[in-house]
Amino acid sequence: MTRKIQLNEQQQAFVDHREGPAALLAVPGSGKTTTMVCRTAALIRSGIPANRILTMTFTKAAALDMTHRYAELFGHRDEQVHGATFSTIHSFALQLIRFYCVKRNRPMPIILSESGPRNGHTDGSATRPGLLSQIYRDVTGSRIGEDVLESLSMGISLAKNTMADPNRAENAADHGIKGFRKIFEAYEQVKKERRLVDFDDMLTVAHRILSMDDGILNDMREQYEYVQVDEAQDSSLIQHAIIDLLARPRDNLVMIGDEDQSIYVWRGANPSGLLGFQVRYPGAKLYLMETNYRSRASIVHLADQFIRANRERTDKKLRVPESASLEREGSHLSEGIELVRVKNLADEYRQIRDILQHGPVQGKKNGTTAILYRNNRSVYGLADLLDRAGIPFGVRDFKETLFNHWVTRDMKAFLALMLDPSDRDAFLAISSKLNAFLSRELLESLQALPQEGSIWKQIRKAGLLPNFQRIRLEEVEQRFKRLARMKPHDALLGLLDCVSYDKSIEFAARTQGYSPDSVNGMLDTLLVLSANETTIPGFLDRIDALRVILENAKNSKLKRGPLILSTVHSAKGLEFDRVLLVDMVEGEFPSPDSDGSASLLEEERRLCYVAITRARSDLRVFIPAAWAREKTKPSRFVREMEEAMRGRKP
């Protein structure tokens, strides 16, 4: 059965829109999805066949949400509005490619998997990561690390979404990867030879078909009389180009989104396509939905005042229903909001544990909680904390970067060699990082020696070293003996000093494009984890165990349960009774990439705005005064929040 739906004045105005272009700017918690599916039903009730309406959004999750919401509101038995469909723009592009191949009798390209093994028995080149890794090695002569691979993949995606050809792609990507253009060109050539297309190619191929084949373009225009695009602030340049081709000349196009929630510019999102909609479509109507039905008044006020520091936005007012206003609630501007200053990460974790164990969600006996963070590396320490405390949790997204990172491999090899001086594999793995200038010829000679006891003794016995190298290795041997008797945290700190590991980081940054901040972040994470173990073997085992814990949490039903861990990016579109926003310090949030760039800083502020507006009733922001090795400064966003909370009521 169809449910009775009550819409406010702004929502109803959009639902009633029929002909011509329009843009809807909807603040968080304003009922955007409900309003959008109501307009779809209204179009169908007005006599427009459901299959003539093309409704696209950004993610599969959003498309499923719209599908479920439509079924919930209008039911499967309401034949009058039956048949509405919602899809992603990528699934539409794939449908278009298949239609073209059938109609023009062309072979369907092979879809390149976006994930999968890069090594082992499976052919790694059958996946995008595998193919890029293979090409990187062919072009540069060296193996690719996980974070460089991620940057390379992001750079290519950015180039595709901004419609940059290889001649301009290096500037478009700008990820500092040596040989980026050659790698990009080789990648495109291999795909062409093998008839492969990746996720981004679905858009480029679809755009090429619509641009070059008037017959297919007219078929699509005839099929889809009305076009609706959700999350339009996340659409890229090439997506806007596809949408414009489809919508012309009828111009029955509506773009729905919120430029204040545009957080994917780094991968090609083009919020100006939404902000400049009335320039591209003169006479287009602009609708606003400004009432937040999700959050308490104090959180809404904070979010509204906070985002006003941005300039690249429409001047709209974030507000609550009159019945929930601060005056009606008798609330203060800081009600339900707390900025929590802590000594360090260990203190942050202790307070989070106490909150989860003893602090009920404001106004709810049982509620949902999200721990949100800017960067994926924050998940490791949090997962370790929750597992040790016996608190069940799920993970929205989880990358195995820590466990696959060369820094982790280095530290594990160093520690293994401390524990067992006869571990030749461990020695060879870190021999170039002992600050002893060992030659390749020497290492080849060592490999030829029989494996008999301490590697240090074998080196001395073989007499292969000049005096200065022998003295240096003897110093390392003696330090390693002392470090092996220490707790893992102290052993790691002593190790970094012993081998001057900062030089290895500088070399990797200079020659392989690694970010020093990212590498040091990995080290800090390992140091945080090591502080919870009393023995080096226990620490090594814990790293392996944590990998399993996180994998289980990612696949668990709990990722939709009462407590989840998530990056802010992955939490977009979700809402929780309580949000704990962690690690709010300069260099972490906002990202250091935003320094000196007003545009990037605005995107970081939008990301923080998204985090704030996930909370219904309780928001706590944690500001540690120190990381594992150095002091930190509170995020500039914390100061902006404080100013907003001290401000006047609207």
mmCIF file of C-alpha atoms in Angstrom, residues 257-486:
data_model
loop_
_atom_site.group_PDB
_atom_site.id
_atom_site.type_symbol
_atom_site.label_atom_id
_atom_site.label_comp_id
_atom_site.label_asym_id
_atom_site.label_seq_id
_atom_site.Cartn_x
_atom_site.Cartn_y
_atom_site.Cartn_z
ATOM 1 C CA GLY A 257 22.736 17.682 -4.453
ATOM 2 C CA ASP A 258 24.533 19.908 -2.001
ATOM 3 C CA GLU A 259 27.729 21.716 -2.919
ATOM 4 C CA ASP A 260 28.535 21.875 0.804
ATOM 5 C CA GLN A 261 28.917 18.094 0.716
ATOM 6 C CA SER A 262 31.206 17.903 -2.309
ATOM 7 C CA ILE A 263 34.108 15.845 -0.917
ATOM 8 C CA TYR A 264 35.459 13.998 -3.944
ATOM 9 C CA VAL A 265 37.198 16.753 -5.920
ATOM 10 C CA TRP A 266 40.447 14.809 -5.504
ATOM 11 C CA ARG A 267 39.061 12.097 -7.779
ATOM 12 C CA GLY A 268 37.407 14.377 -10.302
ATOM 13 C CA ALA A 269 34.124 15.551 -8.763
ATOM 14 C CA ASN A 270 33.130 18.902 -10.239
ATOM 15 C CA PRO A 271 30.794 20.806 -7.877
ATOM 16 C CA SER A 272 30.835 23.770 -10.270
ATOM 17 C CA GLY A 273 28.587 21.673 -12.514
ATOM 18 C CA LEU A 274 25.908 22.065 -9.851
ATOM 19 C CA LEU A 275 26.770 25.615 -8.800
ATOM 20 C CA GLY A 276 26.936 26.758 -12.434
ATOM 21 C CA PHE A 277 23.812 24.908 -13.519
ATOM 22 C CA GLN A 278 21.823 28.074 -14.206
ATOM 23 C CA VAL A 279 24.643 29.338 -16.439
ATOM 24 C CA ARG A 280 24.625 26.149 -18.522
ATOM 25 C CA TYR A 281 20.833 26.084 -18.544
ATOM 26 C CA PRO A 282 19.543 29.692 -18.636
ATOM 27 C CA GLY A 283 16.164 29.987 -17.025
ATOM 28 C CA ALA A 284 16.647 26.899 -14.872
ATOM 29 C CA LYS A 285 14.744 26.973 -11.609
ATOM 30 C CA LEU A 286 16.581 26.767 -8.285
ATOM 31 C CA TYR A 287 14.927 24.971 -5.367
ATOM 32 C CA LEU A 288 16.254 24.898 -1.808
ATOM 33 C CA MET A 289 15.607 22.394 0.971
ATOM 34 C CA GLU A 290 17.062 23.926 4.132
ATOM 35 C CA THR A 291 15.324 22.152 7.019
ATOM 36 C CA ASN A 292 17.366 19.463 8.785
ATOM 37 C CA TYR A 293 15.122 16.823 10.377
ATOM 38 C CA ARG A 294 18.043 14.687 11.558
ATOM 39 C CA SER A 295 20.048 16.532 14.194
ATOM 40 C CA ARG A 296 19.366 18.427 17.381
ATOM 41 C CA ALA A 297 19.264 22.213 17.092
ATOM 42 C CA SER A 298 22.709 22.844 18.599
ATOM 43 C CA ILE A 299 24.400 20.516 16.080
ATOM 44 C CA VAL A 300 22.492 22.107 13.197
ATOM 45 C CA HIS A 301 23.531 25.575 14.383
ATOM 46 C CA LEU A 302 27.179 24.481 14.625
ATOM 47 C CA ALA A 303 27.109 22.981 11.122
ATOM 48 C CA ASP A 304 25.438 26.058 9.632
ATOM 49 C CA GLN A 305 27.894 28.516 11.177
ATOM 50 C CA PHE A 306 30.900 26.295 10.446
ATOM 51 C CA ILE A 307 30.281 25.886 6.703
ATOM 52 C CA ARG A 308 29.720 29.610 6.188
ATOM 53 C CA ALA A 309 33.500 30.082 6.217
ATOM 54 C CA ASN A 310 33.478 28.618 2.685
ATOM 55 C CA ARG A 311 33.058 30.953 -0.275
ATOM 56 C CA GLU A 312 32.386 28.461 -3.104
ATOM 57 C CA ARG A 313 28.758 27.856 -2.155
ATOM 58 C CA THR A 314 25.189 29.063 -2.440
ATOM 59 C CA ASP A 315 24.000 31.186 0.467
ATOM 60 C CA LYS A 316 21.478 28.867 2.063
ATOM 61 C CA LYS A 317 20.409 28.547 5.696
ATOM 62 C CA LEU A 318 20.637 25.276 7.584
ATOM 63 C CA ARG A 319 17.791 25.182 10.103
ATOM 64 C CA VAL A 320 15.601 22.854 12.141
ATOM 65 C CA PRO A 321 11.790 22.595 12.247
ATOM 66 C CA GLU A 322 10.230 25.281 14.400
ATOM 67 C CA SER A 323 9.180 22.673 16.959
ATOM 68 C CA ALA A 324 12.822 21.673 17.480
ATOM 69 C CA SER A 325 14.405 25.131 17.629
ATOM 70 C CA LEU A 326 16.878 26.075 20.348
ATOM 71 C CA GLU A 327 14.279 28.354 21.907
ATOM 72 C CA ARG A 328 11.647 25.590 21.996
ATOM 73 C CA GLU A 329 14.144 23.058 23.354
ATOM 74 C CA GLY A 330 15.535 25.499 25.882
ATOM 75 C CA SER A 331 18.978 24.331 24.779
ATOM 76 C CA HIS A 332 22.365 25.984 24.742
ATOM 77 C CA LEU A 333 24.514 26.267 21.608
ATOM 78 C CA SER A 334 26.859 23.593 22.988
ATOM 79 C CA GLU A 335 24.160 21.149 24.108
ATOM 80 C CA GLY A 336 25.168 17.626 23.031
ATOM 81 C CA ILE A 337 28.523 18.833 21.662
ATOM 82 C CA GLU A 338 31.890 18.392 23.381
ATOM 83 C CA LEU A 339 35.397 19.263 22.216
ATOM 84 C CA VAL A 340 37.599 16.823 24.097
ATOM 85 C CA ARG A 341 41.274 17.712 24.526
ATOM 86 C CA VAL A 342 43.415 14.708 25.398
ATOM 87 C CA LYS A 343 47.116 14.236 26.155
ATOM 88 C CA ASN A 344 47.910 11.783 23.362
ATOM 89 C CA LEU A 345 46.449 8.935 21.323
ATOM 90 C CA ALA A 346 46.590 6.548 24.293
ATOM 91 C CA ASP A 347 44.519 9.006 26.326
ATOM 92 C CA GLU A 348 42.113 9.456 23.406
ATOM 93 C CA TYR A 349 41.609 5.699 23.218
ATOM 94 C CA ARG A 350 41.032 5.382 26.975
ATOM 95 C CA GLN A 351 38.351 8.049 26.930
ATOM 96 C CA ILE A 352 36.646 6.513 23.887
ATOM 97 C CA ARG A 353 36.607 3.141 25.640
ATOM 98 C CA ASP A 354 35.047 4.679 28.759
ATOM 99 C CA ILE A 355 32.395 6.470 26.708
ATOM 100 C CA LEU A 356 31.430 3.303 24.871
ATOM 101 C CA GLN A 357 31.362 1.206 28.042
ATOM 102 C CA HIS A 358 29.656 3.661 30.388
ATOM 103 C CA GLY A 359 28.273 6.616 28.426
ATOM 104 C CA PRO A 360 24.774 6.084 26.985
ATOM 105 C CA VAL A 361 23.796 7.954 23.856
ATOM 106 C CA GLN A 362 22.073 11.229 24.682
ATOM 107 C CA GLY A 363 18.356 10.596 25.081
ATOM 108 C CA LYS A 364 18.517 6.943 24.020
ATOM 109 C CA LYS A 365 18.880 3.735 25.990
ATOM 110 C CA ASN A 366 20.379 1.983 22.986
ATOM 111 C CA GLY A 367 21.665 4.021 20.099
ATOM 112 C CA THR A 368 24.048 3.927 17.187
ATOM 113 C CA THR A 369 27.589 5.263 17.389
ATOM 114 C CA ALA A 370 30.145 6.004 14.687
ATOM 115 C CA ILE A 371 33.831 6.678 15.257
ATOM 116 C CA LEU A 372 34.851 8.803 12.278
ATOM 117 C CA TYR A 373 38.342 9.716 11.086
ATOM 118 C CA ARG A 374 39.941 11.595 8.215
ATOM 119 C CA ASN A 375 42.486 8.941 7.214
ATOM 120 C CA ASN A 376 42.336 5.160 7.045
ATOM 121 C CA ARG A 377 45.389 4.719 9.248
ATOM 122 C CA SER A 378 43.343 5.790 12.300
ATOM 123 C CA VAL A 379 41.396 2.533 12.137
ATOM 124 C CA TYR A 380 44.248 0.295 13.332
ATOM 125 C CA GLY A 381 44.672 1.744 16.804
ATOM 126 C CA LEU A 382 40.911 2.042 17.277
ATOM 127 C CA ALA A 383 40.311 -1.567 16.242
ATOM 128 C CA ASP A 384 43.073 -2.719 18.581
ATOM 129 C CA LEU A 385 41.479 -0.750 21.430
ATOM 130 C CA LEU A 386 37.958 -2.085 20.864
ATOM 131 C CA ASP A 387 39.068 -5.682 20.448
ATOM 132 C CA ARG A 388 41.082 -5.573 23.683
ATOM 133 C CA ALA A 389 38.107 -4.020 25.490
ATOM 134 C CA GLY A 390 35.735 -6.691 24.158
ATOM 135 C CA ILE A 391 33.531 -4.115 22.424
ATOM 136 C CA PRO A 392 31.964 -5.480 19.189
ATOM 137 C CA PHE A 393 32.280 -3.232 16.149
ATOM 138 C CA GLY A 394 32.039 -3.165 12.375
ATOM 139 C CA VAL A 395 34.195 -1.366 9.820
ATOM 140 C CA ARG A 396 32.720 0.474 6.849
ATOM 141 C CA ASP A 397 35.934 0.493 4.880
ATOM 142 C CA PHE A 398 39.328 -0.995 5.523
ATOM 143 C CA LYS A 399 42.501 -0.958 3.471
ATOM 144 C CA GLU A 400 45.323 -3.346 4.300
ATOM 145 C CA THR A 401 47.874 -0.595 3.765
ATOM 146 C CA LEU A 402 49.564 -1.008 7.154
ATOM 147 C CA PHE A 403 50.040 -4.742 6.760
ATOM 148 C CA ASN A 404 51.343 -4.534 3.179
ATOM 149 C CA HIS A 405 53.432 -1.385 3.627
ATOM 150 C CA TRP A 406 57.186 -1.555 3.181
ATOM 151 C CA VAL A 407 57.653 0.249 6.507
ATOM 152 C CA THR A 408 55.817 -2.561 8.309
ATOM 153 C CA ARG A 409 57.875 -5.158 6.455
ATOM 154 C CA ASP A 410 61.017 -3.283 7.475
ATOM 155 C CA MET A 411 60.062 -3.089 11.140
ATOM 156 C CA LYS A 412 59.077 -6.756 11.260
ATOM 157 C CA ALA A 413 62.388 -7.718 9.655
ATOM 158 C CA PHE A 414 64.372 -5.516 12.062
ATOM 159 C CA LEU A 415 62.588 -7.013 15.064
ATOM 160 C CA ALA A 416 62.962 -10.556 13.722
ATOM 161 C CA LEU A 417 66.718 -9.998 13.346
ATOM 162 C CA MET A 418 66.926 -8.652 16.902
ATOM 163 C CA LEU A 419 65.276 -11.809 18.206
ATOM 164 C CA ASP A 420 67.211 -14.180 15.976
ATOM 165 C CA PRO A 421 70.619 -12.973 14.702
ATOM 166 C CA SER A 422 70.775 -16.038 12.436
ATOM 167 C CA ASP A 423 67.726 -14.931 10.405
ATOM 168 C CA ARG A 424 69.455 -14.308 7.077
ATOM 169 C CA ASP A 425 66.251 -13.455 5.239
ATOM 170 C CA ALA A 426 65.506 -10.711 7.742
ATOM 171 C CA PHE A 427 69.047 -9.348 7.433
ATOM 172 C CA LEU A 428 68.925 -9.262 3.641
ATOM 173 C CA ALA A 429 65.507 -7.561 3.736
ATOM 174 C CA ILE A 430 66.852 -4.572 5.695
ATOM 175 C CA SER A 431 70.567 -4.661 4.838
ATOM 176 C CA SER A 432 70.322 -1.491 2.744
ATOM 177 C CA LYS A 433 68.776 0.361 5.702
ATOM 178 C CA LEU A 434 71.426 -0.338 8.341
ATOM 179 C CA ASN A 435 73.259 2.862 7.449
ATOM 180 C CA ALA A 436 76.359 0.730 6.719
ATOM 181 C CA PHE A 437 76.626 1.252 2.919
ATOM 182 C CA LEU A 438 76.763 -2.470 2.124
ATOM 183 C CA SER A 439 77.375 -3.212 -1.558
ATOM 184 C CA ARG A 440 75.336 -5.544 -3.754
ATOM 185 C CA GLU A 441 78.455 -7.650 -4.322
ATOM 186 C CA LEU A 442 78.883 -8.065 -0.588
ATOM 187 C CA LEU A 443 75.291 -9.155 -0.134
ATOM 188 C CA GLU A 444 75.641 -11.674 -2.956
ATOM 189 C CA SER A 445 78.727 -13.047 -1.227
ATOM 190 C CA LEU A 446 76.829 -13.359 2.039
ATOM 191 C CA GLN A 447 74.073 -15.321 0.332
ATOM 192 C CA ALA A 448 76.667 -17.827 -0.795
ATOM 193 C CA LEU A 449 77.855 -18.471 2.776
ATOM 194 C CA PRO A 450 76.432 -21.457 4.696
ATOM 195 C CA GLN A 451 73.695 -20.596 7.168
ATOM 196 C CA GLU A 452 75.512 -21.243 10.413
ATOM 197 C CA GLY A 453 74.575 -19.165 13.446
ATOM 198 C CA SER A 454 74.709 -15.394 13.809
ATOM 199 C CA ILE A 455 74.852 -13.424 10.578
ATOM 200 C CA TRP A 456 77.044 -10.880 12.357
ATOM 201 C CA LYS A 457 79.645 -13.540 13.179
ATOM 202 C CA GLN A 458 79.534 -14.918 9.646
ATOM 203 C CA ILE A 459 80.265 -11.469 8.222
ATOM 204 C CA ARG A 460 83.256 -10.996 10.543
ATOM 205 C CA LYS A 461 84.518 -14.497 9.908
ATOM 206 C CA ALA A 462 84.321 -14.077 6.130
ATOM 207 C CA GLY A 463 86.459 -10.934 6.275
ATOM 208 C CA LEU A 464 84.456 -9.335 3.509
ATOM 209 C CA LEU A 465 84.171 -5.857 4.990
ATOM 210 C CA PRO A 466 86.480 -2.860 5.054
ATOM 211 C CA ASN A 467 87.213 -1.589 8.540
ATOM 212 C CA PHE A 468 84.617 1.238 8.691
ATOM 213 C CA GLN A 469 81.772 -1.102 7.661
ATOM 214 C CA ARG A 470 82.882 -3.772 10.135
ATOM 215 C CA ILE A 471 82.874 -1.230 12.979
ATOM 216 C CA ARG A 472 79.449 0.052 11.957
ATOM 217 C CA LEU A 473 77.908 -3.434 11.895
ATOM 218 C CA GLU A 474 79.442 -4.245 15.272
ATOM 219 C CA GLU A 475 77.742 -1.132 16.660
ATOM 220 C CA VAL A 476 74.414 -2.249 15.166
ATOM 221 C CA GLU A 477 74.871 -5.769 16.560
ATOM 222 C CA GLN A 478 75.462 -4.492 20.092
ATOM 223 C CA ARG A 479 72.500 -2.085 19.916
ATOM 224 C CA PHE A 480 70.252 -4.850 18.594
ATOM 225 C CA LYS A 481 71.201 -7.098 21.516
ATOM 226 C CA ARG A 482 70.132 -4.396 23.977
ATOM 227 C CA LEU A 483 66.991 -3.524 22.048
ATOM 228 C CA ALA A 484 65.887 -7.175 21.920
ATOM 229 C CA ARG A 485 65.503 -7.128 25.729
ATOM 230 C CA MET A 486 63.244 -4.060 25.706
#
